[in-house]
Amino acid sequence: MQYLRCIPNLREYSAYWRQVHTPIADLAGHGGGPQVRKSAIRIDVQDTGVGIPPENLPKIMEPFFTTKAEGRGTGLGLAICKRIVSEHGGTLSVESEVGKGTTVSVTLPTVEQRAVEMSNGMP
């Protein structure tokens, strides 16, 4: 996880990273890897599983939305991930096709880009 050096704050708060990574890995299986650009790092996690039905896709980051059996999840994982990623100036997106799989993407600004954004008054 050497790419964490490029990400502001997350390298210092590994518990945050685990909070983001665990639900994403649960949702999209295992795979993907970091893509480092000058201004951002993008991490894609994808699987070739059952996919997410189109009617559920807009809801998966809403608090308490879950399709898991009772007692197997609270529906907070992706909502918390989205908040943490957003607080670090990034985005969390999900693409899925039923029967083909899901790709979850986390894009975070590099330390240098985040410094530029903050100096320009961006949260």
PDB file of C-alpha atoms in Angstrom:
ATOM      1  CA  MET A   1       0.000   0.000   0.000  1.00  0.00           C
ATOM      2  CA  GLN A   2       2.856   2.358  -0.826  1.00  0.00           C
ATOM      3  CA  TYR A   3       0.471   4.491  -2.876  1.00  0.00           C
ATOM      4  CA  LEU A   4      -0.966   5.779   0.423  1.00  0.00           C
ATOM      5  CA  ARG A   5       2.008   8.184   0.551  1.00  0.00           C
ATOM      6  CA  CYS A   6       0.277  10.150  -2.228  1.00  0.00           C
ATOM      7  CA  ILE A   7      -2.985  10.516  -0.325  1.00  0.00           C
ATOM      8  CA  PRO A   8      -3.432  13.315   2.218  1.00  0.00           C
ATOM      9  CA  ASN A   9      -4.248  12.256   5.765  1.00  0.00           C
ATOM     10  CA  LEU A  10      -5.233   8.676   4.915  1.00  0.00           C
ATOM     11  CA  ARG A  11      -1.667   7.503   5.263  1.00  0.00           C
ATOM     12  CA  GLU A  12      -1.804   8.774   8.847  1.00  0.00           C
ATOM     13  CA  TYR A  13      -5.240   7.324   9.559  1.00  0.00           C
ATOM     14  CA  SER A  14      -5.072   3.725   8.473  1.00  0.00           C
ATOM     15  CA  ALA A  15      -8.293   3.006  10.389  1.00  0.00           C
ATOM     16  CA  TYR A  16     -10.085   5.328   7.936  1.00  0.00           C
ATOM     17  CA  TRP A  17      -8.591   3.434   5.027  1.00  0.00           C
ATOM     18  CA  ARG A  18      -9.763   0.129   6.506  1.00  0.00           C
ATOM     19  CA  GLN A  19     -13.235   1.660   6.952  1.00  0.00           C
ATOM     20  CA  VAL A  20     -13.261   2.604   3.276  1.00  0.00           C
ATOM     21  CA  HIS A  21     -11.621  -0.567   1.963  1.00  0.00           C
ATOM     22  CA  THR A  22     -13.658  -3.201   3.807  1.00  0.00           C
ATOM     23  CA  PRO A  23     -17.138  -2.367   2.427  1.00  0.00           C
ATOM     24  CA  ILE A  24     -15.727  -1.779  -1.037  1.00  0.00           C
ATOM     25  CA  ALA A  25     -13.965  -5.147  -1.028  1.00  0.00           C
ATOM     26  CA  ASP A  26     -17.151  -6.716   0.291  1.00  0.00           C
ATOM     27  CA  LEU A  27     -19.198  -5.110  -2.478  1.00  0.00           C
ATOM     28  CA  ALA A  28     -16.868  -5.666  -5.392  1.00  0.00           C
ATOM     29  CA  GLY A  29     -14.754  -8.649  -4.467  1.00  0.00           C
ATOM     30  CA  HIS A  30     -11.000  -8.470  -4.872  1.00  0.00           C
ATOM     31  CA  GLY A  31      -8.903  -7.030  -7.627  1.00  0.00           C
ATOM     32  CA  GLY A  32      -7.911  -3.735  -9.116  1.00  0.00           C
ATOM     33  CA  GLY A  33      -5.049  -1.577  -8.123  1.00  0.00           C
ATOM     34  CA  PRO A  34      -3.988   2.008  -7.825  1.00  0.00           C
ATOM     35  CA  GLN A  35      -3.586   4.321 -10.770  1.00  0.00           C
ATOM     36  CA  VAL A  36      -1.500   7.317  -9.789  1.00  0.00           C
ATOM     37  CA  ARG A  37      -1.813  10.512 -11.800  1.00  0.00           C
ATOM     38  CA  LYS A  38      -0.194  13.842 -11.127  1.00  0.00           C
ATOM     39  CA  SER A  39      -3.274  15.282  -9.418  1.00  0.00           C
ATOM     40  CA  ALA A  40      -5.063  12.180  -8.122  1.00  0.00           C
ATOM     41  CA  ILE A  41      -4.863   8.522  -7.272  1.00  0.00           C
ATOM     42  CA  ARG A  42      -7.637   6.209  -8.375  1.00  0.00           C
ATOM     43  CA  ILE A  43      -8.166   2.791  -6.896  1.00  0.00           C
ATOM     44  CA  ASP A  44     -10.509   0.418  -8.714  1.00  0.00           C
ATOM     45  CA  VAL A  45     -11.817  -2.736  -7.107  1.00  0.00           C
ATOM     46  CA  GLN A  46     -13.762  -4.991  -9.406  1.00  0.00           C
ATOM     47  CA  ASP A  47     -15.298  -8.407  -9.525  1.00  0.00           C
ATOM     48  CA  THR A  48     -17.043 -10.627 -12.015  1.00  0.00           C
ATOM     49  CA  GLY A  49     -19.890 -11.467  -9.657  1.00  0.00           C
ATOM     50  CA  VAL A  50     -23.650 -11.153  -9.927  1.00  0.00           C
ATOM     51  CA  GLY A  51     -23.656  -7.355 -10.210  1.00  0.00           C
ATOM     52  CA  ILE A  52     -26.075  -4.865  -8.696  1.00  0.00           C
ATOM     53  CA  PRO A  53     -29.575  -4.500 -10.133  1.00  0.00           C
ATOM     54  CA  PRO A  54     -30.052  -1.090 -11.795  1.00  0.00           C
ATOM     55  CA  GLU A  55     -32.900  -0.171  -9.428  1.00  0.00           C
ATOM     56  CA  ASN A  56     -30.568  -0.616  -6.415  1.00  0.00           C
ATOM     57  CA  LEU A  57     -27.540   1.207  -7.822  1.00  0.00           C
ATOM     58  CA  PRO A  58     -28.750   4.761  -6.976  1.00  0.00           C
ATOM     59  CA  LYS A  59     -29.496   3.667  -3.386  1.00  0.00           C
ATOM     60  CA  ILE A  60     -26.369   1.728  -2.376  1.00  0.00           C
ATOM     61  CA  MET A  61     -24.641   4.712  -0.735  1.00  0.00           C
ATOM     62  CA  GLU A  62     -27.716   5.778   1.231  1.00  0.00           C
ATOM     63  CA  PRO A  63     -27.497   5.137   4.973  1.00  0.00           C
ATOM     64  CA  PHE A  64     -29.236   1.936   6.064  1.00  0.00           C
ATOM     65  CA  PHE A  65     -29.829   0.621   2.540  1.00  0.00           C
ATOM     66  CA  THR A  66     -28.946  -3.059   2.398  1.00  0.00           C
ATOM     67  CA  THR A  67     -29.873  -6.122   0.417  1.00  0.00           C
ATOM     68  CA  LYS A  68     -28.224  -8.463   2.895  1.00  0.00           C
ATOM     69  CA  ALA A  69     -30.211 -10.797   5.104  1.00  0.00           C
ATOM     70  CA  GLU A  70     -31.254  -9.482   8.501  1.00  0.00           C
ATOM     71  CA  GLY A  71     -28.350  -9.481  10.938  1.00  0.00           C
ATOM     72  CA  ARG A  72     -25.719  -9.511   8.159  1.00  0.00           C
ATOM     73  CA  GLY A  73     -25.274  -5.781   7.653  1.00  0.00           C
ATOM     74  CA  THR A  74     -26.510  -2.385   8.724  1.00  0.00           C
ATOM     75  CA  GLY A  75     -26.357  -0.655   5.359  1.00  0.00           C
ATOM     76  CA  LEU A  76     -23.887   1.912   6.659  1.00  0.00           C
ATOM     77  CA  GLY A  77     -20.660   0.704   5.052  1.00  0.00           C
ATOM     78  CA  LEU A  78     -20.792   2.534   1.733  1.00  0.00           C
ATOM     79  CA  ALA A  79     -22.455   5.621   3.247  1.00  0.00           C
ATOM     80  CA  ILE A  80     -19.530   5.921   5.670  1.00  0.00           C
ATOM     81  CA  CYS A  81     -17.039   5.240   2.856  1.00  0.00           C
ATOM     82  CA  LYS A  82     -18.562   8.004   0.749  1.00  0.00           C
ATOM     83  CA  ARG A  83     -18.361  10.469   3.657  1.00  0.00           C
ATOM     84  CA  ILE A  84     -14.735   9.636   4.471  1.00  0.00           C
ATOM     85  CA  VAL A  85     -13.641   9.835   0.837  1.00  0.00           C
ATOM     86  CA  SER A  86     -15.528  13.125   0.398  1.00  0.00           C
ATOM     87  CA  GLU A  87     -13.938  14.600   3.542  1.00  0.00           C
ATOM     88  CA  HIS A  88     -10.571  13.926   1.911  1.00  0.00           C
ATOM     89  CA  GLY A  89     -11.556  15.724  -1.286  1.00  0.00           C
ATOM     90  CA  GLY A  90     -12.256  12.569  -3.247  1.00  0.00           C
ATOM     91  CA  THR A  91     -15.057  10.706  -4.946  1.00  0.00           C
ATOM     92  CA  LEU A  92     -16.501   7.221  -4.656  1.00  0.00           C
ATOM     93  CA  SER A  93     -18.308   5.745  -7.634  1.00  0.00           C
ATOM     94  CA  VAL A  94     -19.830   2.396  -8.512  1.00  0.00           C
ATOM     95  CA  GLU A  95     -20.514   0.881 -11.911  1.00  0.00           C
ATOM     96  CA  SER A  96     -22.266  -2.447 -12.170  1.00  0.00           C
ATOM     97  CA  GLU A  97     -23.927  -4.720 -14.670  1.00  0.00           C
ATOM     98  CA  VAL A  98     -26.102  -7.612 -13.603  1.00  0.00           C
ATOM     99  CA  GLY A  99     -24.457 -10.900 -14.483  1.00  0.00           C
ATOM    100  CA  LYS A 100     -21.100  -9.276 -15.279  1.00  0.00           C
ATOM    101  CA  GLY A 101     -19.882  -7.680 -12.057  1.00  0.00           C
ATOM    102  CA  THR A 102     -19.159  -4.450 -10.255  1.00  0.00           C
ATOM    103  CA  THR A 103     -16.387  -1.859 -10.230  1.00  0.00           C
ATOM    104  CA  VAL A 104     -15.963   0.469  -7.269  1.00  0.00           C
ATOM    105  CA  SER A 105     -13.641   3.445  -7.815  1.00  0.00           C
ATOM    106  CA  VAL A 106     -12.116   5.672  -5.163  1.00  0.00           C
ATOM    107  CA  THR A 107     -10.406   8.791  -6.497  1.00  0.00           C
ATOM    108  CA  LEU A 108      -8.438  10.970  -4.083  1.00  0.00           C
ATOM    109  CA  PRO A 109      -6.324  14.032  -4.757  1.00  0.00           C
ATOM    110  CA  THR A 110      -2.590  13.705  -4.222  1.00  0.00           C
ATOM    111  CA  VAL A 111      -0.996  15.616  -1.373  1.00  0.00           C
ATOM    112  CA  GLU A 112       0.167  18.258  -3.839  1.00  0.00           C
ATOM    113  CA  GLN A 113      -3.249  18.645  -5.496  1.00  0.00           C
ATOM    114  CA  ARG A 114      -5.048  18.779  -2.147  1.00  0.00           C
ATOM    115  CA  ALA A 115      -2.695  21.571  -1.026  1.00  0.00           C
ATOM    116  CA  VAL A 116      -3.569  23.539  -4.183  1.00  0.00           C
ATOM    117  CA  GLU A 117      -7.297  22.965  -3.630  1.00  0.00           C
ATOM    118  CA  MET A 118      -7.128  24.040  -0.001  1.00  0.00           C
ATOM    119  CA  SER A 119      -5.111  27.151  -0.838  1.00  0.00           C
ATOM    120  CA  ASN A 120      -7.868  28.046  -3.317  1.00  0.00           C
ATOM    121  CA  GLY A 121     -10.475  27.764  -0.561  1.00  0.00           C
ATOM    122  CA  MET A 122     -11.891  24.384  -1.543  1.00  0.00           C
ATOM    123  CA  PRO A 123     -13.023  22.206   1.384  1.00  0.00           C
TER     124      PRO A 123
END
